[in-house]
Amino acid sequence: MDKSWINKPRLSQDYILGVENFLDFAFGKSKAHMMKCPCNRCSLVKTKSREDIEGDLMCFGFLSSYTNWILHGEDVFVTGNARIPSNIAPVDLDSTLNLLDDLFPDTSTNIDGGYEPGSSEEPMNTDIPSTSSGSCENREGFDEMLGDFNQELYTGCTKFTKLSFILKLYHIKCMCGISDKGISMVLDLLKEAFTHAKLPASFNDMKKVIRKLGLTYETIHACPNDCMLFWEADAEREICKVCEASRWKEKISAKSTGSGSENRKNKAPAKVLRYFPLKPRLQRLFMSSKTATHMRWHATASNNDGKLRHPRDGRAWKVFDQKYPEFASDPRNVRLGLATDGFNPFGTMSSSYSIWPVILFPYNFPPWMSMKQTSMILSMVIPGKHMPGNDIDIYLQPLIKELKELWSDGIKTLDASTKQTFDMRAAIMWTVSDFPGLGNLSGWNTYTASACPSCNFDGIGQRLLHTGDNEEDEPYILASQAKMVYYVADPCKEEWNIAVHVQPRDVYDMGDQNDSEQFDGESVPGISVTS
């Protein structure tokens, strides 16, 4: 059977006729209604119907390496220039291709359509508009990534390409906690063992490839006393403008020379905040058609029984929609929750160290997705050694700036499910923390009589007092300082009582008969005067 049509243009008459003959041959040989799709995108991994296969072949082209149609009824034979894929495209390559598709949505739909990196011809893609002003930079990065994807790890390797192997190795490094020096030694060993393999020269070269995936962060120097960030207008300052502490910590090492020892000073920042930009991470939620559809779940899914299964079923969500109808009009606008807490990364209590990650949760997702680890967005990592406390707002400045821009202006974002752009906006709906952390994040004073945010100023605060034998009271106080209280045993802590304040009776108010009868036969709690 003539197979020369495989490499011809998809709109040519020979290609269209070849697709029809191939489908007649494949489905005529088998009684099955579903077969492996040999298009460039599916790569014989996905099983589809005849109509779907025909559509994919017309859109994405025929897999050029699949010349022996052993999965579609043809006898097994191997020619000199025919290569049988190993069933037939590895999953690693398919997942890497999907990753490129997510990273470059306005370009990567033509990966399988015959586009070659570095070619002068622009890929034809009129369905998806360009959303980035730096399309040239995107094209350059896409060309480099696609070149690494198409490059074999070594001659004859069908399991890995250069890009898929680097991603797999970097994944192992992160999961196993291998140091940068350790992974560099592994690369040196692999290069020594496999001299013809297309491996990066060092871990730094490996990171250059990883950076093209957009998995980057910003390093912002901070005052060691949590006073300010050396950021934006203060980026060039050397000392803190509040406490005048140095931005740097000086490491002094002695280097021996023939004439003696000389001191060498190396500047290193005293504290470094690692910030992960929010806008590109929110845009990625819409780069996949599946997640883009889930981002509208809160508006499209119905609540038939009226039970509270998602924050959208609560009163706060509905009041927010009523107060900001313009924001609520587009269900794709992102509603976030912010959570933070400190932990000791060393896993031991012998060393006191507290590092604070700030994590965002997209509440647009269904309840079975929004709190999964894969849905969490790491916003920043606040360094230790001590907890930031009320100074956490100093470190939240980059995030707050982006949130203000996303609230007021939004950002152009491509919705892969509709292949249209829209102005994506975002808002923080809630913060998730323990009660002391509530005071740090929201500014609510959690240490006074009006500490409860639900009761607000309507509640009556009560202070716990210890009434043990070791308490010492000042016997001489002013009359205006005296208060009348009685003590009630605290049910949670032994030897602790709750002091209940009593309004002193006016000396001229002697009461009446009813007041006297109220206490007949009852023991009045002990009353004492305290300061």
Coordinates of C-alpha atoms in Angstrom, one line a residue:
M1 CA 0.0 0.0 0.0
D2 CA 1.3 3.5 -0.9
K3 CA 2.2 5.4 2.2
S4 CA 3.9 8.4 0.7
W5 CA 0.8 10.6 1.5
I6 CA 1.8 10.5 5.2
N7 CA 4.3 13.3 4.7
K8 CA 2.3 15.4 2.3
P9 CA 0.4 18.6 3.3
R10 CA -2.7 17.9 5.3
L11 CA -4.9 19.9 3.0
S12 CA -3.7 18.2 -0.2
Q13 CA -6.0 15.8 -2.1
D14 CA -3.5 13.0 -1.8
Y15 CA -3.4 13.3 2.0
I16 CA -7.2 13.4 2.4
L17 CA -7.6 10.4 0.1
G18 CA -4.8 8.6 2.0
V19 CA -6.6 9.1 5.3
E20 CA -9.8 7.7 3.9
N21 CA -8.0 4.6 2.5
F22 CA -6.2 4.1 5.8
L23 CA -9.4 4.2 7.9
D24 CA -11.2 1.9 5.4
F25 CA -8.2 -0.5 5.7
A26 CA -8.0 -0.4 9.5
F27 CA -11.7 -0.6 10.4
G28 CA -12.3 -3.1 7.6
K29 CA -9.8 -5.5 9.1
S30 CA -11.3 -5.3 12.5
K31 CA -14.8 -5.5 14.0
A32 CA -13.9 -3.1 16.8
H33 CA -15.4 0.4 16.8
M34 CA -12.4 1.9 18.6
M35 CA -8.7 1.9 17.7
K36 CA -5.5 3.6 18.6
C37 CA -5.2 7.1 17.0
P38 CA -2.0 7.5 14.9
C39 CA -2.1 11.3 14.9
N40 CA 0.9 13.3 16.0
R41 CA -0.9 14.3 19.2
C42 CA -2.3 11.0 20.4
S43 CA 0.8 9.0 19.2
L44 CA -1.0 5.7 19.4
V45 CA -1.7 6.1 23.1
K46 CA -5.4 7.1 23.1
T47 CA -8.2 4.9 21.7
K48 CA -10.8 6.7 19.7
S49 CA -13.7 6.2 17.2
R50 CA -13.3 6.4 13.4
E51 CA -14.8 9.9 13.3
D52 CA -12.5 11.2 16.0
I53 CA -9.4 9.6 14.4
E54 CA -10.3 11.2 11.1
G55 CA -10.6 14.6 12.7
D56 CA -7.3 14.2 14.5
L57 CA -5.5 13.1 11.4
M58 CA -6.8 16.1 9.5
C59 CA -5.9 18.5 12.3
F60 CA -2.6 17.2 13.7
G61 CA -1.2 15.0 10.9
F62 CA -0.1 11.4 10.7
L63 CA 2.7 10.0 12.9
S64 CA 5.5 9.9 10.4
S65 CA 7.5 7.2 12.2
Y66 CA 4.5 4.8 12.1
T67 CA 5.0 3.2 8.7
N68 CA 4.3 -0.4 9.7
W69 CA 0.6 -0.4 10.7
I70 CA 0.8 -3.3 13.0
L71 CA -1.9 -2.0 15.3
H72 CA -4.3 -1.5 12.5
G73 CA -4.3 -4.9 10.8
E74 CA -1.0 -4.8 8.8
D75 CA 1.4 -7.8 8.9
V76 CA 4.6 -7.3 10.9
F77 CA 7.6 -6.6 8.8
V78 CA 10.6 -4.3 9.2
T79 CA 12.2 -2.5 6.3
G80 CA 15.5 -0.8 6.2
N81 CA 14.2 2.6 7.0
A82 CA 11.1 1.7 9.0
R83 CA 11.1 2.1 12.7
I84 CA 8.5 0.5 14.9
P85 CA 7.8 2.7 17.9
S86 CA 7.7 0.8 21.2
N87 CA 3.9 0.9 21.8
I88 CA 4.4 3.3 20.4
A89 CA 5.2 6.6 22.0
P90 CA 6.3 6.4 25.6
V91 CA 4.1 8.0 28.2
D92 CA 7.0 10.2 29.3
L93 CA 7.2 11.8 25.8
D94 CA 3.5 12.3 25.7
S95 CA 3.4 14.0 29.1
T96 CA 6.3 16.2 28.1
L97 CA 4.4 17.2 24.9
N98 CA 1.4 18.1 27.0
L99 CA 3.6 20.2 29.3
L100 CA 4.8 22.2 26.3
D101 CA 1.2 22.5 25.2
D102 CA 0.3 24.0 28.5
L103 CA 3.4 26.3 28.6
F104 CA 2.9 27.8 25.1
P105 CA -0.8 27.6 24.3
D106 CA -0.6 30.1 21.5
T107 CA 2.2 28.2 19.8
S108 CA 2.3 24.6 20.9
T109 CA -0.9 23.5 19.1
N110 CA 1.3 23.3 16.0
I111 CA 3.9 21.1 17.6
D112 CA 2.4 18.1 15.8
G113 CA 1.5 19.9 12.7
G114 CA 5.0 20.0 11.1
Y115 CA 6.4 23.1 12.7
E116 CA 10.2 23.0 13.1
P117 CA 12.1 25.1 15.5
G118 CA 13.9 28.0 13.9
S119 CA 11.9 27.9 10.7
S120 CA 10.9 31.2 9.2
E121 CA 7.4 30.1 8.5
E122 CA 5.0 31.0 11.3
P123 CA 2.7 28.3 12.5
M124 CA -0.9 28.8 11.4
N125 CA -3.1 29.1 14.5
T126 CA -6.0 31.4 14.0
D127 CA -8.2 29.8 16.8
I128 CA -6.1 30.9 19.8
P129 CA -5.2 34.6 20.1
S130 CA -1.8 35.6 21.4
T131 CA -2.1 36.8 25.0
S132 CA 1.5 37.8 25.6
S133 CA 3.1 41.0 24.6
G134 CA 6.5 39.2 24.5
S135 CA 5.5 36.8 21.7
C136 CA 9.0 36.9 20.3
E137 CA 10.5 35.8 23.6
N138 CA 7.8 33.1 23.9
R139 CA 8.7 31.9 20.4
E140 CA 12.4 31.8 21.2
G141 CA 11.8 29.8 24.4
F142 CA 9.4 27.5 22.5
D143 CA 11.9 26.9 19.8
E144 CA 14.6 25.9 22.3
M145 CA 12.2 23.7 24.3
L146 CA 10.9 22.0 21.2
G147 CA 14.4 21.4 20.0
D148 CA 15.3 19.7 23.2
F149 CA 12.1 17.7 23.0
N150 CA 12.9 16.4 19.5
Q151 CA 16.5 15.7 20.3
E152 CA 17.3 12.1 21.1
L153 CA 19.1 11.5 24.4
Y154 CA 21.6 9.4 22.4
T155 CA 21.5 7.8 19.0
G156 CA 18.8 5.1 18.9
C157 CA 17.2 6.1 22.2
T158 CA 13.4 5.9 21.9
K159 CA 12.5 6.0 25.6
F160 CA 13.9 9.5 26.5
T161 CA 14.6 12.7 24.7
K162 CA 17.0 15.3 26.1
L163 CA 14.1 17.4 27.6
S164 CA 12.2 14.5 29.1
F165 CA 15.4 13.0 30.7
I166 CA 16.3 16.4 32.3
L167 CA 12.8 16.8 33.7
K168 CA 12.8 13.2 35.1
L169 CA 16.2 13.8 36.7
Y170 CA 15.2 17.1 38.2
H171 CA 12.0 15.5 39.6
I172 CA 14.1 12.9 41.3
K173 CA 16.4 15.6 42.7
C174 CA 13.4 17.4 44.2
M175 CA 11.6 14.3 45.6
C176 CA 14.7 12.9 47.2
G177 CA 16.3 16.1 48.4
I178 CA 19.5 15.7 46.5
S179 CA 21.8 18.8 46.9
D180 CA 23.0 20.8 43.9
K181 CA 26.5 19.5 44.3
G182 CA 25.2 15.9 44.5
I183 CA 23.2 16.2 41.2
S184 CA 26.2 17.8 39.5
M185 CA 28.3 14.7 40.5
V186 CA 25.6 12.5 39.1
L187 CA 25.7 14.4 35.8
D188 CA 29.5 14.0 35.7
L189 CA 29.2 10.3 36.3
L190 CA 26.5 9.9 33.5
K191 CA 28.6 11.9 31.1
E192 CA 31.6 9.8 31.8
A193 CA 29.6 6.5 31.4
F194 CA 27.6 7.6 28.3
T195 CA 29.9 9.9 26.4
H196 CA 27.5 10.3 23.4
A197 CA 24.5 11.3 25.6
K198 CA 23.1 14.8 25.2
L199 CA 23.4 15.8 28.9
P200 CA 23.9 19.2 30.4
A201 CA 27.4 20.0 31.4
S202 CA 26.5 21.0 35.0
F203 CA 23.5 21.6 37.3
N204 CA 23.6 25.3 36.3
D205 CA 23.0 24.3 32.7
M206 CA 20.3 22.0 33.8
K207 CA 18.6 24.9 35.7
K208 CA 18.7 27.0 32.5
V209 CA 16.4 24.4 30.9
I210 CA 14.1 24.3 34.0
R211 CA 13.8 28.1 34.1
K212 CA 12.1 28.0 30.6
L213 CA 9.2 26.1 32.2
G214 CA 8.4 29.2 34.2
L215 CA 9.2 27.6 37.6
T216 CA 11.1 30.6 38.8
Y217 CA 11.0 32.8 41.9
E218 CA 12.3 36.2 43.0
T219 CA 14.8 36.7 45.7
I220 CA 14.2 39.8 47.8
H221 CA 16.6 40.9 50.5
A222 CA 15.1 41.8 53.9
C223 CA 16.2 43.6 57.0
P224 CA 17.5 41.0 59.6
N225 CA 15.2 42.7 62.1
D226 CA 12.1 42.4 59.9
C227 CA 11.8 46.2 59.4
M228 CA 11.8 46.5 55.6
L229 CA 12.4 44.9 52.3
F230 CA 15.2 46.0 50.0
W231 CA 12.8 46.1 47.2
E232 CA 11.7 48.4 44.4
A233 CA 12.7 52.0 45.4
D234 CA 14.8 50.6 48.3
A235 CA 16.5 48.0 46.2
E236 CA 19.9 49.7 46.2
R237 CA 20.0 50.6 49.9
E238 CA 22.8 49.1 52.0
I239 CA 21.4 49.7 55.5
C240 CA 17.8 49.5 56.9
K241 CA 16.1 52.9 57.0
V242 CA 14.3 52.0 60.2
C243 CA 16.9 50.3 62.5
E244 CA 20.0 51.1 60.4
A245 CA 21.0 47.4 60.4
S246 CA 23.3 46.2 57.6
R247 CA 21.7 44.5 54.7
W248 CA 24.6 42.1 54.5
K249 CA 26.2 39.5 56.8
E250 CA 30.0 39.5 56.4
K251 CA 31.8 36.2 56.2
I252 CA 35.5 36.7 56.9
S253 CA 37.9 34.0 56.0
A254 CA 41.7 33.9 56.4
K255 CA 43.6 33.1 53.3
S256 CA 47.3 32.1 53.8
T257 CA 49.8 33.6 51.5
G258 CA 53.6 33.7 51.4
S259 CA 53.7 37.1 53.2
G260 CA 51.2 36.1 55.8
S261 CA 47.4 36.1 56.1
E262 CA 45.0 38.4 54.4
N263 CA 41.4 38.9 55.1
R264 CA 38.8 38.3 52.4
K265 CA 35.3 39.5 52.9
N266 CA 32.3 38.1 50.9
K267 CA 29.0 39.8 51.1
A268 CA 25.9 37.6 51.6
P269 CA 22.4 38.9 52.4
A270 CA 21.4 38.7 56.0
K271 CA 17.8 37.6 55.2
V272 CA 16.3 36.5 51.8
L273 CA 12.6 36.3 51.0
R274 CA 11.7 34.0 48.2
Y275 CA 8.7 35.2 46.3
F276 CA 6.8 33.2 43.6
P277 CA 4.9 35.7 41.3
L278 CA 1.2 35.1 41.4
K279 CA 0.0 36.3 38.0
P280 CA 1.6 33.6 35.8
R281 CA 0.5 30.9 38.3
L282 CA -3.1 32.0 38.1
Q283 CA -2.9 32.2 34.3
R284 CA -1.7 28.6 34.2
L285 CA -5.0 27.5 35.8
F286 CA -6.6 28.4 32.5
M287 CA -4.0 27.0 30.2
S288 CA -5.5 23.5 30.4
S289 CA -9.1 23.1 29.2
K290 CA -9.8 20.7 32.0
T291 CA -8.8 23.0 34.9
A292 CA -10.3 26.0 33.1
T293 CA -13.6 24.2 33.2
H294 CA -13.2 23.4 36.9
M295 CA -12.5 27.1 37.6
R296 CA -16.2 27.8 36.8
W297 CA -17.5 24.9 38.9
H298 CA -18.7 27.2 41.7
A299 CA -21.1 29.0 39.3
T300 CA -22.2 26.1 37.1
A301 CA -22.7 23.3 39.6
S302 CA -26.1 23.2 41.4
N303 CA -26.8 22.8 45.1
N304 CA -30.0 20.8 45.3
D305 CA -30.2 19.9 49.0
G306 CA -29.0 23.3 50.3
K307 CA -26.2 21.8 52.5
L308 CA -23.0 23.6 53.0
R309 CA -20.4 21.7 51.0
H310 CA -18.4 24.5 49.5
P311 CA -17.7 28.2 50.5
R312 CA -20.0 29.3 47.7
D313 CA -22.9 27.9 49.7
G314 CA -22.2 30.1 52.6
R315 CA -23.5 33.6 53.5
A316 CA -20.1 35.3 53.2
W317 CA -19.7 34.3 49.5
K318 CA -23.2 35.5 48.7
V319 CA -22.7 38.8 50.5
F320 CA -19.5 39.3 48.6
D321 CA -21.3 38.7 45.3
Q322 CA -23.9 41.3 46.2
K323 CA -21.3 43.9 47.2
Y324 CA -19.1 43.4 44.1
P325 CA -21.5 42.4 41.3
E326 CA -18.9 43.3 38.6
F327 CA -16.4 40.9 40.0
A328 CA -19.0 38.2 40.5
S329 CA -20.4 38.6 36.9
D330 CA -17.5 36.5 35.5
P331 CA -17.2 33.1 37.3
R332 CA -13.6 32.8 36.0
N333 CA -12.4 35.5 38.4
V334 CA -10.3 33.8 41.0
R335 CA -11.3 33.7 44.7
L336 CA -8.4 32.8 46.9
G337 CA -7.8 31.8 50.5
L338 CA -4.5 32.6 52.2
A339 CA -2.9 30.3 54.8
T340 CA 0.4 30.5 56.7
D341 CA 2.1 29.0 59.7
G342 CA 5.6 28.4 60.9
F343 CA 7.4 25.1 61.1
N344 CA 10.9 23.8 61.9
P345 CA 12.5 22.5 58.7
F346 CA 15.1 20.5 60.6
G347 CA 12.5 18.3 62.3
T348 CA 14.1 18.6 65.7
M349 CA 13.3 20.7 68.8
S350 CA 16.9 21.0 69.8
S351 CA 17.4 23.9 67.3
S352 CA 14.9 26.8 67.3
Y353 CA 14.1 27.8 63.8
S354 CA 10.8 28.9 62.3
I355 CA 10.2 29.2 58.5
W356 CA 6.9 30.5 57.3
P357 CA 5.4 29.5 53.9
V358 CA 2.5 31.5 52.6
I359 CA 0.1 29.3 50.6
L360 CA -2.9 30.3 48.4
F361 CA -6.0 28.1 47.8
P362 CA -8.2 28.7 44.7
Y363 CA -11.8 28.3 45.9
N364 CA -13.1 28.3 42.4
F365 CA -12.3 24.6 42.3
P366 CA -14.8 21.9 43.5
P367 CA -14.4 20.9 47.1
W368 CA -12.6 17.7 46.2
M369 CA -10.0 19.7 44.4
S370 CA -9.5 23.1 46.1
M371 CA -7.7 21.7 49.2
K372 CA -5.6 19.1 47.4
Q373 CA -1.8 19.6 47.5
T374 CA -1.7 19.8 43.7
S375 CA -4.1 22.8 43.8
M376 CA -2.1 24.8 46.4
I377 CA -0.1 27.8 45.2
L378 CA 3.1 28.5 47.1
S379 CA 3.3 32.3 47.2
M380 CA 6.4 33.0 49.3
V381 CA 8.7 31.5 51.8
I382 CA 9.5 33.8 54.7
P383 CA 12.9 33.0 56.2
G384 CA 13.7 32.3 59.9
K385 CA 15.2 32.0 62.4
H386 CA 12.4 33.7 64.4
M387 CA 8.8 34.0 63.6
P388 CA 7.8 37.3 61.9
G389 CA 4.9 38.0 64.2
N390 CA 3.2 41.3 63.5
D391 CA 5.9 42.2 61.0
I392 CA 4.6 39.6 58.5
D393 CA 3.0 42.5 56.6
I394 CA 6.5 43.6 55.7
Y395 CA 7.0 40.3 53.8
L396 CA 3.5 40.3 52.3
Q397 CA 4.2 43.5 50.3
P398 CA 5.0 41.9 46.9
L399 CA 1.9 39.7 47.2
I400 CA -0.4 42.6 48.2
K401 CA 0.9 44.7 45.3
E402 CA 0.0 41.9 42.8
L403 CA -3.4 41.4 44.4
K404 CA -4.2 45.1 44.2
E405 CA -3.3 45.0 40.5
L406 CA -5.4 41.8 39.9
W407 CA -8.3 43.4 41.7
S408 CA -8.4 46.7 40.0
D409 CA -7.0 46.1 36.5
G410 CA -6.8 42.3 36.0
I411 CA -4.6 40.6 33.5
K412 CA -5.3 39.2 30.0
T413 CA -5.6 35.5 30.2
L414 CA -6.3 32.7 27.7
D415 CA -9.1 30.4 28.5
A416 CA -8.2 27.1 26.9
S417 CA -11.7 25.7 27.2
T418 CA -13.2 28.5 25.1
K419 CA -9.9 29.6 23.2
Q420 CA -10.7 33.2 24.1
T421 CA -9.0 35.8 26.2
F422 CA -10.6 37.6 29.2
D423 CA -9.5 40.0 31.9
M424 CA -8.8 37.7 34.9
R425 CA -9.2 39.4 38.3
A426 CA -8.6 37.9 41.8
A427 CA -9.5 38.6 45.4
I428 CA -8.6 37.2 48.8
M429 CA -11.7 35.9 50.4
W430 CA -10.4 34.4 53.7
T431 CA -7.3 33.8 55.7
V432 CA -6.7 30.4 57.3
S433 CA -4.6 30.3 60.5
D434 CA -4.7 29.7 64.2
F435 CA -6.1 32.4 66.5
P436 CA -2.7 34.1 67.3
G437 CA -2.0 34.0 63.5
L438 CA -5.3 35.8 62.9
G439 CA -3.9 38.8 64.7
N440 CA -0.8 38.8 62.6
L441 CA -2.5 38.4 59.3
S442 CA -5.6 40.6 59.6
G443 CA -4.5 43.1 62.2
W444 CA -7.2 42.1 64.6
N445 CA -6.1 42.5 68.2
T446 CA -6.4 39.0 69.7
Y447 CA -5.1 39.9 73.2
T448 CA -7.7 42.3 74.6
A449 CA -11.2 41.9 76.1
S450 CA -12.7 42.3 72.6
A451 CA -10.5 39.6 71.1
C452 CA -13.3 37.4 69.6
P453 CA -13.9 38.6 66.0
S454 CA -17.4 37.1 66.0
C455 CA -18.6 38.8 69.2
N456 CA -16.7 42.0 68.2
F457 CA -17.3 44.8 70.8
D458 CA -20.6 43.3 71.9
G459 CA -19.0 40.5 73.9
I460 CA -17.8 40.9 77.5
G461 CA -14.2 39.8 77.9
Q462 CA -13.0 37.9 81.0
R463 CA -9.4 37.6 82.1
L464 CA -8.0 34.5 83.8
L465 CA -6.3 35.0 87.1
H466 CA -4.2 32.6 89.1
T467 CA -5.2 32.5 92.8
G468 CA -2.5 30.2 94.1
D469 CA -0.6 30.6 97.3
N470 CA 2.3 32.3 95.6
E471 CA 0.2 35.3 94.5
E472 CA 1.2 38.6 96.1
D473 CA -1.4 41.5 96.2
E474 CA -0.6 45.1 96.9
P475 CA -2.7 46.0 100.0
Y476 CA -2.7 49.7 99.5
I477 CA -4.6 51.0 96.4
L478 CA -6.7 54.0 95.5
A479 CA -10.4 53.8 96.0
S480 CA -10.9 54.5 92.3
Q481 CA -8.8 51.5 91.4
A482 CA -10.9 49.0 93.5
K483 CA -13.2 46.6 91.7
M484 CA -15.6 44.1 93.1
V485 CA -15.3 40.5 91.7
Y486 CA -16.1 37.0 92.5
Y487 CA -14.2 33.9 91.3
V488 CA -15.6 30.9 89.4
A489 CA -13.5 27.8 89.1
D490 CA -12.0 27.4 85.6
P491 CA -13.2 24.0 84.2
C492 CA -10.1 23.7 82.0
K493 CA -7.2 24.5 84.4
E494 CA -6.8 23.4 87.9
E495 CA -6.0 26.1 90.5
W496 CA -7.2 28.7 88.1
N497 CA -10.3 30.8 88.5
I498 CA -12.2 33.2 86.3
A499 CA -12.7 36.7 87.7
V500 CA -16.2 37.9 87.1
H501 CA -16.6 41.7 87.6
V502 CA -19.5 42.9 89.6
Q503 CA -21.0 46.4 89.4
P504 CA -20.6 47.9 92.9
R505 CA -23.8 48.9 94.6
D506 CA -24.4 52.5 95.3
V507 CA -23.9 53.2 99.0
Y508 CA -27.2 55.1 99.2
D509 CA -29.0 52.2 97.3
M510 CA -30.1 49.9 100.1
G511 CA -32.3 47.8 97.9
D512 CA -35.7 46.5 98.8
Q513 CA -37.4 43.4 100.2
N514 CA -37.2 41.5 97.0
D515 CA -33.4 41.9 96.8
S516 CA -33.1 40.5 100.3
E517 CA -35.4 37.5 99.6
Q518 CA -33.4 36.6 96.5
F519 CA -30.4 35.5 98.6
D520 CA -32.3 33.8 101.4
G521 CA -30.9 30.3 102.0
E522 CA -28.1 30.8 99.5
S523 CA -24.4 31.1 100.1
V524 CA -23.1 34.2 98.4
P525 CA -19.8 33.7 96.6
G526 CA -16.7 35.1 98.4
I527 CA -16.1 38.7 97.4
S528 CA -12.6 40.3 97.5
V529 CA -11.1 43.6 96.5
T530 CA -8.3 43.5 94.0
S531 CA -6.3 45.9 92.0

